[in-house]
Coordinates of C-alpha atoms in Angstrom, one line a residue:
Chain R
M24 CA 45.7 132.9 -36.3
G25 CA 46.9 134.4 -33.1
T26 CA 48.0 131.0 -31.8
M27 CA 49.8 130.3 -35.0
E28 CA 51.8 133.5 -34.6
Q29 CA 52.4 132.7 -31.0
K30 CA 53.7 129.3 -31.8
L31 CA 56.0 130.6 -34.5
N32 CA 57.4 133.3 -32.1
E33 CA 58.0 130.7 -29.5
E34 CA 59.9 128.5 -31.9
L35 CA 61.9 131.5 -33.0
K36 CA 62.9 132.3 -29.4
Q37 CA 63.7 128.7 -28.7
L38 CA 66.0 128.5 -31.7
Q39 CA 67.7 131.7 -30.7
R40 CA 68.3 130.3 -27.2
E41 CA 69.7 127.0 -28.7
I42 CA 72.0 128.9 -30.9
E43 CA 73.3 131.0 -28.0
V44 CA 74.0 127.9 -26.0
C45 CA 75.7 126.3 -29.0
E46 CA 77.8 129.4 -29.7
A47 CA 78.9 129.6 -26.0
E48 CA 79.9 125.9 -26.2
Q49 CA 81.9 126.5 -29.3
D50 CA 83.7 129.5 -27.7
S51 CA 84.6 127.4 -24.7
Y52 CA 86.0 124.6 -26.9
V53 CA 87.9 127.0 -29.0
R54 CA 89.3 128.7 -25.9
S55 CA 90.3 125.5 -24.2
I56 CA 92.1 124.2 -27.4
S57 CA 94.3 127.3 -27.6
L58 CA 94.9 127.2 -23.8
Q59 CA 95.8 123.6 -23.5
H60 CA 97.3 122.7 -26.9
G61 CA 99.4 125.8 -27.7
E62 CA 102.3 123.6 -29.0
A63 CA 100.2 121.6 -31.5
L64 CA 98.5 124.8 -32.5
R65 CA 101.8 126.6 -33.2
G66 CA 102.9 123.6 -35.4
V67 CA 99.8 123.7 -37.6
L68 CA 99.9 127.5 -37.8
Q69 CA 103.5 127.5 -38.9
T70 CA 102.8 125.0 -41.7
L71 CA 99.9 127.2 -42.8
Y72 CA 101.9 130.4 -42.6
N73 CA 104.6 128.8 -44.8
K74 CA 102.0 127.7 -47.3
K75 CA 100.6 131.2 -47.4
E76 CA 103.9 132.8 -47.9
K77 CA 104.7 130.4 -50.8
G78 CA 101.5 131.4 -52.4
D79 CA 100.1 127.9 -52.2
G80 CA 96.9 127.9 -54.1
T81 CA 95.4 125.1 -52.0
L82 CA 94.7 127.4 -49.2
K83 CA 91.0 128.2 -49.0
K84 CA 90.0 131.8 -49.0
D85 CA 88.6 131.6 -45.4
V86 CA 91.9 130.2 -44.2
S87 CA 93.9 132.8 -45.9
K88 CA 91.7 135.5 -44.4
L89 CA 92.0 134.0 -40.9
I90 CA 95.8 134.0 -41.3
T91 CA 95.8 137.7 -42.2
D92 CA 93.6 138.5 -39.3
I93 CA 95.9 136.6 -36.9
T94 CA 99.0 138.4 -38.2
D95 CA 97.3 141.8 -37.9
T96 CA 96.1 141.1 -34.4
E97 CA 99.6 139.8 -33.4
K98 CA 101.1 143.1 -34.7
D99 CA 98.6 145.1 -32.8
L100 CA 99.2 143.2 -29.6
R101 CA 102.9 143.8 -29.8
R102 CA 102.2 147.5 -30.0
Q103 CA 99.8 147.3 -27.0
T104 CA 102.4 145.5 -25.0
N105 CA 105.0 148.1 -25.9
I106 CA 102.8 151.0 -25.1
S107 CA 101.3 149.8 -21.9
G108 CA 104.5 148.3 -20.6
I109 CA 102.5 145.3 -19.4
T110 CA 103.2 141.8 -20.7
L111 CA 100.5 139.2 -20.4
T112 CA 101.8 135.7 -20.4
E113 CA 98.5 134.0 -19.8
C114 CA 94.9 135.0 -20.3
C115 CA 92.0 132.7 -19.5
V116 CA 88.5 133.8 -20.3
K117 CA 85.4 131.9 -19.2
T118 CA 81.8 132.9 -20.0
L119 CA 79.8 132.5 -16.8
E120 CA 76.5 133.8 -18.2
K121 CA 75.3 134.9 -21.5
N122 CA 72.0 136.1 -22.9
E123 CA 70.7 138.8 -25.1
R124 CA 70.9 141.4 -22.3
K125 CA 73.6 140.4 -20.0
T126 CA 77.1 138.8 -20.3
I127 CA 79.3 137.8 -17.4
Q128 CA 82.8 136.8 -18.2
Q129 CA 85.6 135.8 -15.9
Y130 CA 89.1 136.7 -16.7
R131 CA 92.3 135.4 -15.2
L132 CA 95.5 137.1 -16.2
T133 CA 99.1 136.4 -15.5
G134 CA 101.9 138.7 -16.5
H135 CA 104.5 141.2 -15.6
C136 CA 105.3 144.8 -15.7
C137 CA 109.1 145.3 -15.8
F138 CA 110.3 142.7 -13.3
L139 CA 107.2 142.8 -11.1
S140 CA 104.8 139.9 -11.7
F141 CA 101.1 139.8 -11.0
Q142 CA 98.1 137.6 -11.2
V143 CA 94.7 139.3 -11.6
E144 CA 91.3 137.8 -11.6
F145 CA 88.1 139.6 -12.2
A146 CA 84.6 139.3 -13.6
L147 CA 83.3 141.7 -16.3
V148 CA 79.5 142.3 -16.3
D149 CA 78.2 143.7 -19.6
I150 CA 74.6 144.8 -19.7
Q151 CA 73.1 146.0 -23.0
D152 CA 69.8 147.7 -23.0
S153 CA 68.1 149.2 -26.0
D154 CA 69.1 152.7 -25.0
S155 CA 72.2 152.2 -22.9
S156 CA 75.1 149.8 -22.2
L157 CA 77.0 149.3 -19.0
Q158 CA 80.2 147.6 -18.3
K159 CA 81.6 147.0 -14.8
I160 CA 84.1 145.0 -12.9
T161 CA 83.1 142.7 -10.1
D162 CA 85.0 140.4 -7.8
L163 CA 88.5 141.7 -8.4
N164 CA 91.4 139.7 -6.9
V165 CA 95.0 140.7 -7.1
I166 CA 98.1 138.6 -6.3
L167 CA 101.5 140.3 -6.5
D168 CA 104.9 138.7 -6.3
G169 CA 108.1 140.2 -5.1
A170 CA 109.6 142.0 -2.2
E171 CA 109.0 145.4 -3.9
F172 CA 105.3 144.9 -3.2
K173 CA 105.3 145.0 0.6
D174 CA 104.5 148.7 0.6
L175 CA 101.6 148.1 -1.8
C176 CA 99.4 146.0 0.5
A177 CA 97.1 148.8 1.6
F178 CA 96.8 150.0 -2.0
V179 CA 96.0 146.5 -3.3
S180 CA 93.3 145.9 -0.7
R181 CA 91.8 149.3 -1.6
V182 CA 91.9 148.4 -5.3
E183 CA 90.2 145.1 -4.6
E184 CA 87.5 146.8 -2.5
T185 CA 86.7 149.5 -5.1
K186 CA 87.3 147.2 -8.1
S187 CA 89.6 149.8 -9.6
L188 CA 91.3 147.7 -12.3
F189 CA 92.4 150.7 -14.3
L190 CA 93.9 152.4 -11.3
F191 CA 95.8 149.2 -10.4
F192 CA 97.5 148.9 -13.7
R193 CA 98.3 152.6 -13.9
T194 CA 99.8 152.6 -10.5
L195 CA 101.7 149.4 -11.2
R196 CA 103.2 151.0 -14.3
L197 CA 104.2 154.1 -12.4
F198 CA 105.5 152.2 -9.5
S199 CA 107.6 149.8 -11.6
E200 CA 108.8 152.8 -13.6
R201 CA 110.1 154.4 -10.4
C202 CA 111.6 151.2 -9.2
K203 CA 113.5 150.9 -12.5
Q204 CA 114.7 154.5 -12.2
R205 CA 115.9 153.8 -8.7
S206 CA 117.8 150.6 -9.6
C207 CA 119.4 152.3 -12.6
T208 CA 120.5 155.2 -10.4
L209 CA 121.9 153.0 -7.7
Q210 CA 123.6 150.8 -10.3
Y211 CA 125.1 153.9 -11.9
F212 CA 126.6 155.1 -8.6
K213 CA 127.9 151.7 -7.7
E214 CA 129.7 151.5 -11.0
K215 CA 131.0 155.0 -10.8
Y216 CA 132.3 154.8 -7.2
P217 CA 132.9 151.1 -6.6
D218 CA 135.1 151.7 -3.5
V219 CA 132.7 154.0 -1.7
V220 CA 129.2 152.8 -2.6
R221 CA 127.7 149.6 -1.4
L222 CA 124.4 148.1 -2.2
P223 CA 124.0 145.6 0.7
E224 CA 120.7 144.2 -0.7
G225 CA 121.4 144.6 -4.4
C226 CA 120.4 147.3 -6.8
R227 CA 116.7 146.5 -6.6
S228 CA 116.5 147.2 -2.9
E229 CA 116.0 150.6 -1.3
V230 CA 119.3 150.9 0.6
M231 CA 122.5 152.5 -0.6
M232 CA 125.5 152.8 1.7
I233 CA 128.3 155.3 1.4
Q234 CA 131.5 154.5 3.2
S235 CA 134.9 156.1 2.6
P236 CA 138.0 154.1 3.1
K237 CA 139.5 157.2 4.6
L238 CA 136.8 157.5 7.2
P239 CA 136.5 154.0 8.8
G240 CA 133.4 153.5 10.8
C241 CA 131.5 156.4 9.2
T242 CA 128.5 155.3 7.2
M243 CA 125.9 157.3 5.3
S244 CA 122.9 155.3 4.4
I245 CA 120.3 156.5 1.9
F246 CA 116.9 154.9 2.2
W247 CA 115.1 155.3 -1.0
K248 CA 111.5 154.3 -0.5
I249 CA 108.8 154.4 -3.2
S250 CA 105.6 154.9 -1.4
V251 CA 102.2 154.2 -2.8
S252 CA 99.2 155.8 -1.1
K253 CA 95.9 154.0 -0.7
E254 CA 94.5 155.9 -3.6
G255 CA 97.5 155.0 -5.8
V256 CA 99.6 158.1 -5.7
V257 CA 103.3 157.0 -6.2
Q258 CA 105.9 159.1 -4.5
P259 CA 109.6 158.5 -4.0
K260 CA 110.9 159.4 -0.5
L261 CA 114.6 159.6 0.3
E262 CA 116.1 159.7 3.7
L263 CA 119.7 160.0 4.9
L264 CA 120.9 158.2 8.0
M265 CA 124.4 158.9 9.5
K266 CA 126.5 156.6 11.6
M267 CA 129.7 157.6 13.2
P268 CA 132.0 156.0 15.8
E269 CA 131.6 157.6 19.3
Q270 CA 135.1 159.2 19.1
A271 CA 134.3 160.9 15.8
Q272 CA 131.0 162.1 17.3
K273 CA 132.9 163.9 20.1
M274 CA 134.8 165.8 17.4
D275 CA 131.6 166.6 15.5
T276 CA 131.5 170.2 16.7
N277 CA 129.3 171.4 13.8
N278 CA 126.8 168.7 14.7
V279 CA 126.9 167.3 11.2
M280 CA 125.4 164.0 12.5
E281 CA 122.1 165.7 13.4
T282 CA 121.8 168.3 10.8
A283 CA 122.8 166.1 7.8
P284 CA 119.4 164.5 7.3
E285 CA 117.6 167.8 7.1
A286 CA 120.4 169.3 4.9
F287 CA 120.0 166.3 2.6
R288 CA 116.3 167.0 2.3
S289 CA 116.9 170.6 1.2
L290 CA 119.5 169.4 -1.2
L291 CA 117.0 167.0 -2.8
K292 CA 114.5 169.8 -3.2
I293 CA 116.9 172.0 -5.0
F294 CA 119.1 169.7 -7.1
G295 CA 117.1 166.5 -7.4
V296 CA 118.1 163.0 -6.6
E297 CA 121.1 162.3 -8.7
A298 CA 123.0 165.5 -8.1
S299 CA 122.3 165.3 -4.3
I300 CA 123.6 161.8 -4.0
E301 CA 126.6 162.8 -6.2
S302 CA 127.5 165.6 -3.9
L303 CA 127.1 163.4 -0.8
I304 CA 129.6 160.9 -2.3
K305 CA 132.0 163.7 -3.2
S306 CA 131.8 165.1 0.3
V307 CA 133.5 161.9 1.7
C308 CA 135.7 161.1 -1.3
F309 CA 137.7 164.3 -1.8
Chain L
M26 CA 32.7 147.6 -48.4
L27 CA 35.4 149.8 -47.0
E28 CA 35.4 147.8 -43.8
K29 CA 35.8 144.6 -45.8
A30 CA 38.8 146.1 -47.7
G31 CA 40.2 147.1 -44.3
T32 CA 40.1 143.6 -42.8
A33 CA 41.4 142.2 -46.0
G34 CA 44.3 144.5 -45.8
Q35 CA 44.9 143.5 -42.2
E36 CA 44.6 139.9 -43.2
K37 CA 47.3 140.3 -45.8
Q38 CA 49.5 142.1 -43.3
K39 CA 49.1 139.2 -40.9
Q40 CA 49.9 136.7 -43.6
D41 CA 53.0 138.6 -44.6
H42 CA 54.1 138.7 -41.0
L43 CA 53.7 135.0 -40.7
K44 CA 55.6 134.4 -43.8
E45 CA 58.4 136.5 -42.5
L46 CA 58.4 134.5 -39.2
H47 CA 58.5 131.3 -41.2
A48 CA 61.5 132.5 -43.2
A49 CA 63.3 133.6 -40.1
I50 CA 62.7 130.2 -38.5
L51 CA 64.0 128.4 -41.5
T52 CA 67.2 130.5 -41.5
L53 CA 67.8 129.9 -37.8
R54 CA 67.2 126.2 -38.2
A55 CA 69.8 126.0 -40.8
K56 CA 72.2 128.0 -38.7
R57 CA 71.5 125.7 -35.7
E58 CA 72.2 122.6 -37.8
R59 CA 75.5 124.1 -39.0
L60 CA 76.5 125.1 -35.5
F61 CA 75.6 121.7 -34.1
A62 CA 77.8 120.0 -36.8
E63 CA 80.6 122.5 -36.2
T64 CA 80.5 122.0 -32.5
A65 CA 80.5 118.3 -32.8
A66 CA 83.6 118.5 -35.1
L67 CA 85.2 120.9 -32.6
K68 CA 84.6 118.6 -29.7
D69 CA 86.0 115.7 -31.8
L70 CA 89.2 117.8 -32.5
K71 CA 89.5 118.7 -28.8
D72 CA 89.1 115.1 -27.7
K73 CA 91.8 114.0 -30.2
L74 CA 94.1 116.7 -29.0
D75 CA 93.4 115.9 -25.3
Q76 CA 94.2 112.2 -26.0
G77 CA 97.4 113.2 -27.7
L78 CA 96.4 111.7 -31.0
P79 CA 98.2 113.1 -34.1
L80 CA 96.3 115.2 -36.5
E81 CA 96.4 113.6 -39.9
E82 CA 98.1 115.8 -42.4
E83 CA 95.8 115.1 -45.3
E84 CA 94.3 117.4 -47.8
T85 CA 90.9 116.1 -47.0
D86 CA 87.9 118.3 -46.3
D87 CA 88.0 117.2 -42.7
F88 CA 91.5 118.4 -42.3
M89 CA 90.7 121.7 -43.9
Q90 CA 88.0 122.2 -41.3
L91 CA 90.4 121.3 -38.6
E92 CA 92.8 123.9 -39.8
Q93 CA 90.1 126.5 -39.7
F94 CA 89.2 125.6 -36.2
L95 CA 92.7 125.8 -35.0
L96 CA 93.1 129.2 -36.7
K97 CA 89.9 130.4 -35.1
S98 CA 91.1 129.2 -31.8
R99 CA 94.4 131.2 -32.2
L100 CA 92.5 134.2 -33.3
M101 CA 90.1 134.0 -30.4
Q102 CA 93.0 133.8 -28.0
L103 CA 94.5 137.0 -29.6
K104 CA 91.2 138.8 -29.6
D105 CA 90.7 138.0 -25.9
L106 CA 94.1 139.5 -25.2
Q107 CA 93.2 142.6 -27.2
T108 CA 90.0 142.9 -25.2
V109 CA 92.0 142.5 -22.0
Y110 CA 94.5 145.2 -23.0
H111 CA 91.6 147.5 -23.6
L112 CA 90.1 146.6 -20.2
I113 CA 93.3 147.2 -18.2
G114 CA 95.4 149.5 -20.3
G115 CA 93.0 152.3 -21.1
Y116 CA 93.8 152.9 -24.7
N117 CA 93.6 151.3 -28.1
L118 CA 95.4 152.2 -31.2
I119 CA 94.2 151.5 -34.7
E120 CA 96.2 152.4 -37.8
S121 CA 94.3 153.7 -40.7
K122 CA 94.8 155.1 -44.2
Q123 CA 97.8 152.7 -44.8
G124 CA 99.7 153.9 -41.7
K125 CA 99.3 157.6 -42.6
S126 CA 97.1 158.2 -39.6
V127 CA 96.4 156.5 -36.3
C128 CA 93.2 156.4 -34.2
V129 CA 93.5 156.2 -30.5
S130 CA 90.5 155.5 -28.3
F131 CA 90.7 156.2 -24.6
R132 CA 88.6 154.3 -22.2
T133 CA 87.8 155.8 -18.9
A134 CA 86.8 154.1 -15.7
F135 CA 86.2 154.9 -12.1
E136 CA 86.1 152.2 -9.4
G137 CA 85.2 149.3 -11.6
M138 CA 82.6 151.2 -13.7
Y139 CA 83.6 151.9 -17.3
L140 CA 82.6 155.4 -18.4
E141 CA 83.0 157.4 -21.5
T142 CA 85.3 156.5 -24.4
Y143 CA 87.1 159.3 -26.2
N144 CA 88.6 159.2 -29.6
L145 CA 91.5 161.0 -31.2
E146 CA 92.8 160.7 -34.8
M147 CA 96.3 161.7 -35.6
D148 CA 98.0 162.5 -38.8
L149 CA 101.4 160.9 -39.0
R150 CA 102.7 162.5 -42.2
R151 CA 105.7 164.7 -41.5
T152 CA 105.0 165.9 -38.0
V153 CA 102.4 164.2 -35.8
Q154 CA 99.2 166.3 -35.8
I155 CA 95.8 165.9 -34.2
S156 CA 93.3 165.9 -37.0
R157 CA 90.0 165.0 -35.3
H158 CA 88.9 164.2 -31.7
N159 CA 85.9 164.3 -29.4
I160 CA 87.8 165.2 -26.2
P161 CA 85.9 167.7 -24.1
P162 CA 87.1 171.3 -24.6
C163 CA 87.8 171.7 -21.0
V164 CA 90.7 169.2 -21.2
P165 CA 93.9 171.2 -22.0
L166 CA 94.6 169.1 -25.1
E167 CA 96.5 171.7 -27.0
R168 CA 98.9 172.4 -24.1
L169 CA 99.5 168.6 -23.6
A170 CA 100.1 168.1 -27.3
K171 CA 102.5 171.0 -27.4
E172 CA 104.4 169.7 -24.4
H173 CA 104.6 166.0 -25.2
L174 CA 103.3 165.0 -28.7
Q175 CA 106.5 165.5 -30.8
A176 CA 108.9 164.5 -28.1
D177 CA 107.4 161.4 -26.7
F178 CA 104.2 159.9 -28.1
K179 CA 103.9 157.3 -25.4
A180 CA 104.1 160.0 -22.7
F181 CA 101.5 162.0 -24.5
L182 CA 99.0 159.1 -24.5
E183 CA 99.7 158.4 -20.9
I184 CA 99.2 162.0 -19.6
L185 CA 96.1 162.5 -21.8
S186 CA 94.6 159.2 -20.5
L187 CA 95.4 160.4 -16.9
H188 CA 93.5 163.7 -17.6
L189 CA 90.5 161.9 -19.1
N190 CA 90.3 159.4 -16.4
A191 CA 90.6 162.0 -13.7
L192 CA 87.9 164.0 -15.3
A193 CA 85.6 161.0 -15.6
G194 CA 86.4 160.1 -12.0
R195 CA 85.6 163.5 -10.6
K196 CA 82.3 163.6 -12.6
Q197 CA 81.4 160.2 -11.4
Q198 CA 82.0 161.1 -7.8
V199 CA 79.5 164.0 -8.1
L200 CA 77.0 161.6 -9.6
L201 CA 77.6 159.1 -6.7
I202 CA 77.1 161.9 -4.1
K203 CA 73.6 162.5 -5.6
E204 CA 72.9 158.8 -5.7
L205 CA 74.2 157.7 -2.3
I206 CA 73.9 160.7 0.0
G207 CA 70.6 162.5 -0.8
T208 CA 71.0 165.0 2.1
V209 CA 74.1 166.6 0.6
E210 CA 73.2 169.5 -1.6
I211 CA 75.6 170.4 -4.5
I212 CA 75.9 174.2 -4.6
E213 CA 78.4 174.6 -7.4
R214 CA 80.5 172.6 -9.8
N215 CA 82.1 173.4 -13.1
Q216 CA 82.6 171.5 -16.3
L217 CA 86.1 170.3 -15.5
C218 CA 84.8 169.2 -12.1
N219 CA 87.9 170.7 -10.5
F220 CA 85.8 173.0 -8.2
L221 CA 83.0 171.6 -6.1
V222 CA 81.0 173.2 -3.4
F223 CA 78.4 171.3 -1.4
M224 CA 76.4 171.7 1.8
C225 CA 76.1 169.0 4.4
K226 CA 73.3 168.9 6.9
I227 CA 74.5 168.2 10.4
Q228 CA 71.3 167.3 12.1
E229 CA 67.9 166.3 10.9
E230 CA 65.9 168.8 13.1
T231 CA 68.0 172.0 12.9
E232 CA 69.2 173.9 9.9
A233 CA 72.8 173.5 11.0
A234 CA 75.0 172.9 8.0
V235 CA 78.6 172.9 6.9
L236 CA 79.8 174.2 3.5
C237 CA 82.6 172.2 2.0
T238 CA 84.7 173.5 -0.9
L239 CA 86.9 171.1 -2.8
E240 CA 89.6 172.4 -5.2
Y241 CA 91.4 170.0 -7.5
G242 CA 94.6 171.7 -8.4
D243 CA 96.1 168.6 -10.1
L244 CA 93.9 167.8 -13.1
T245 CA 95.4 164.3 -13.4
Q246 CA 94.0 163.3 -10.0
C247 CA 90.6 162.4 -8.7
L248 CA 91.5 163.8 -5.2
P249 CA 91.4 167.4 -4.2
T250 CA 94.4 169.5 -3.4
R251 CA 92.5 171.8 -1.1
V252 CA 89.5 171.4 1.1
T253 CA 87.9 174.2 3.0
I254 CA 85.3 173.7 5.7
E255 CA 83.0 176.6 6.6
S256 CA 80.0 177.0 8.9
E257 CA 78.1 179.7 10.7
N258 CA 78.9 177.8 13.8
K259 CA 82.6 178.6 14.0
T260 CA 83.3 176.1 16.8
L261 CA 81.9 173.3 14.7
A262 CA 84.1 174.0 11.7
E263 CA 87.1 174.2 14.0
S264 CA 86.2 171.0 16.0
P265 CA 88.5 168.0 16.0
Q266 CA 85.8 166.0 14.3
W267 CA 85.7 168.3 11.4
K268 CA 89.4 168.6 11.2
K269 CA 89.4 164.8 10.8
N270 CA 86.7 165.1 8.1
Q271 CA 88.8 167.6 6.2
V272 CA 91.6 165.1 6.1
L273 CA 89.2 162.4 5.0
L274 CA 88.0 164.6 2.2
M275 CA 91.5 165.2 1.1
E276 CA 92.5 161.6 1.1
S277 CA 89.6 159.7 -0.2
P278 CA 87.0 160.1 -3.0
V279 CA 84.4 162.5 -2.0
H280 CA 81.4 160.1 -2.0
S281 CA 83.2 157.5 0.2
A282 CA 84.4 160.3 2.5
L283 CA 80.8 161.4 2.9
L284 CA 79.6 157.9 3.5
T285 CA 82.2 157.5 6.3
M286 CA 81.2 160.9 7.7
R287 CA 77.5 159.8 7.8
K288 CA 78.5 156.5 9.5
V289 CA 80.3 158.3 12.3
G290 CA 77.4 160.8 12.7
S291 CA 79.1 164.0 11.4
I292 CA 76.4 164.5 8.9
V293 CA 72.9 163.1 8.3

């Protein structure tokens, strides 16, 4: 009797294993179809959507249900994109290992946050035990594109080292938010004072120059850096740099040249960025 | 007689068990056959698509199955994206009661390890109101809701997620100290984990120790805003090495700071 039971149990386990393998195979086919044949897929989907809208009775119940699920999920994803500020343009998932207890999946994501684009690769290990479950990230790899990112290198290597996926996207969001603010402000001043304000490297860069036609040779440069610490703390830092021709420097009895940067720092603390820049511009304009 | 009845009972139990096993096997066999057939059809579809062959637009059963596969494929792609947003973004929203309320679940993580998930249900009729939640009482939820909820829903979610993640991160750091550096003794910590006192042993042989107090003034951060170093040996606490350690404790998570300190021989 015991052997009979053993035999049956073995067959049961074998069947379960075969089903797991088969399901994994199916998943990978399904994923590769959507990844490689997006065009064909969209065509068929559109036909089906139209059918459904017209109330075509030939649609099977399963198909109809699938279409509803798809539309709902699409709606949810639009909200996710909107709320997170992160747009994913490509998402590739591969199952590396799967059994009852443990699943390892590899993710490759391409996307952007504002105008900053990224590519992120990681593996997610999911361990389910009878009394506990555990999910963790391993092998995190981040590639960033764009000049804005040169100050992020230390942070990115720290993120990769500690596998802090959450922190990376949170900081990316904050950082791009600050970059957007900066470019909006710079753009605003450029438009308001086109004769005085110059943005030598465009509105997305960190430099703004103030030059009055009445004071040739005198330049005030504002360096607006957005620093990101190794632990992901985002902080804007503004500095003022003065340039004057030598002759003017001789007449600078109040030592404006040297005291201005410090004065600008105090101004920033009290009035904030926009009002400080505004007053700086007005000081040379009028 | 009794014994016989007992064995008969056992026998019957065994038979029943075997029957159950048999039934389970039959179900699984059927499932396997179905899956095999489906997978073969899927592979066929994929091959066709790979070779660029057109899909016949016929109302045949085959085509119906094709449609289903394609829909499944699209759904899978979307579900993967959904999972990813949950993995990278930190919160998930689900509308319920026909849009009258919304459930938000916040995931927390620290250094690649996913930690607790918290849920919040909000009533959307008239003004937005929190109806149910399992957020720990030490998180200043009411204040955050007052400051942000009506004005900017997105900002509210963001700041609450920051608070929850920072709390989970601070908690996890304490756990990691215990796990990684056994010689460090935790003297005091509170529920919010924004106040932490621990004792580091300096040398194996002597009782020499340093008391570190970490205060986390910013509840949205995992890093302290104030670190105090105390020791009976005043010169030690004032030494350049410990000044460095103080900076280290300010700038990196406490467990990794302690690991570095052990590496350079500041503590054992």
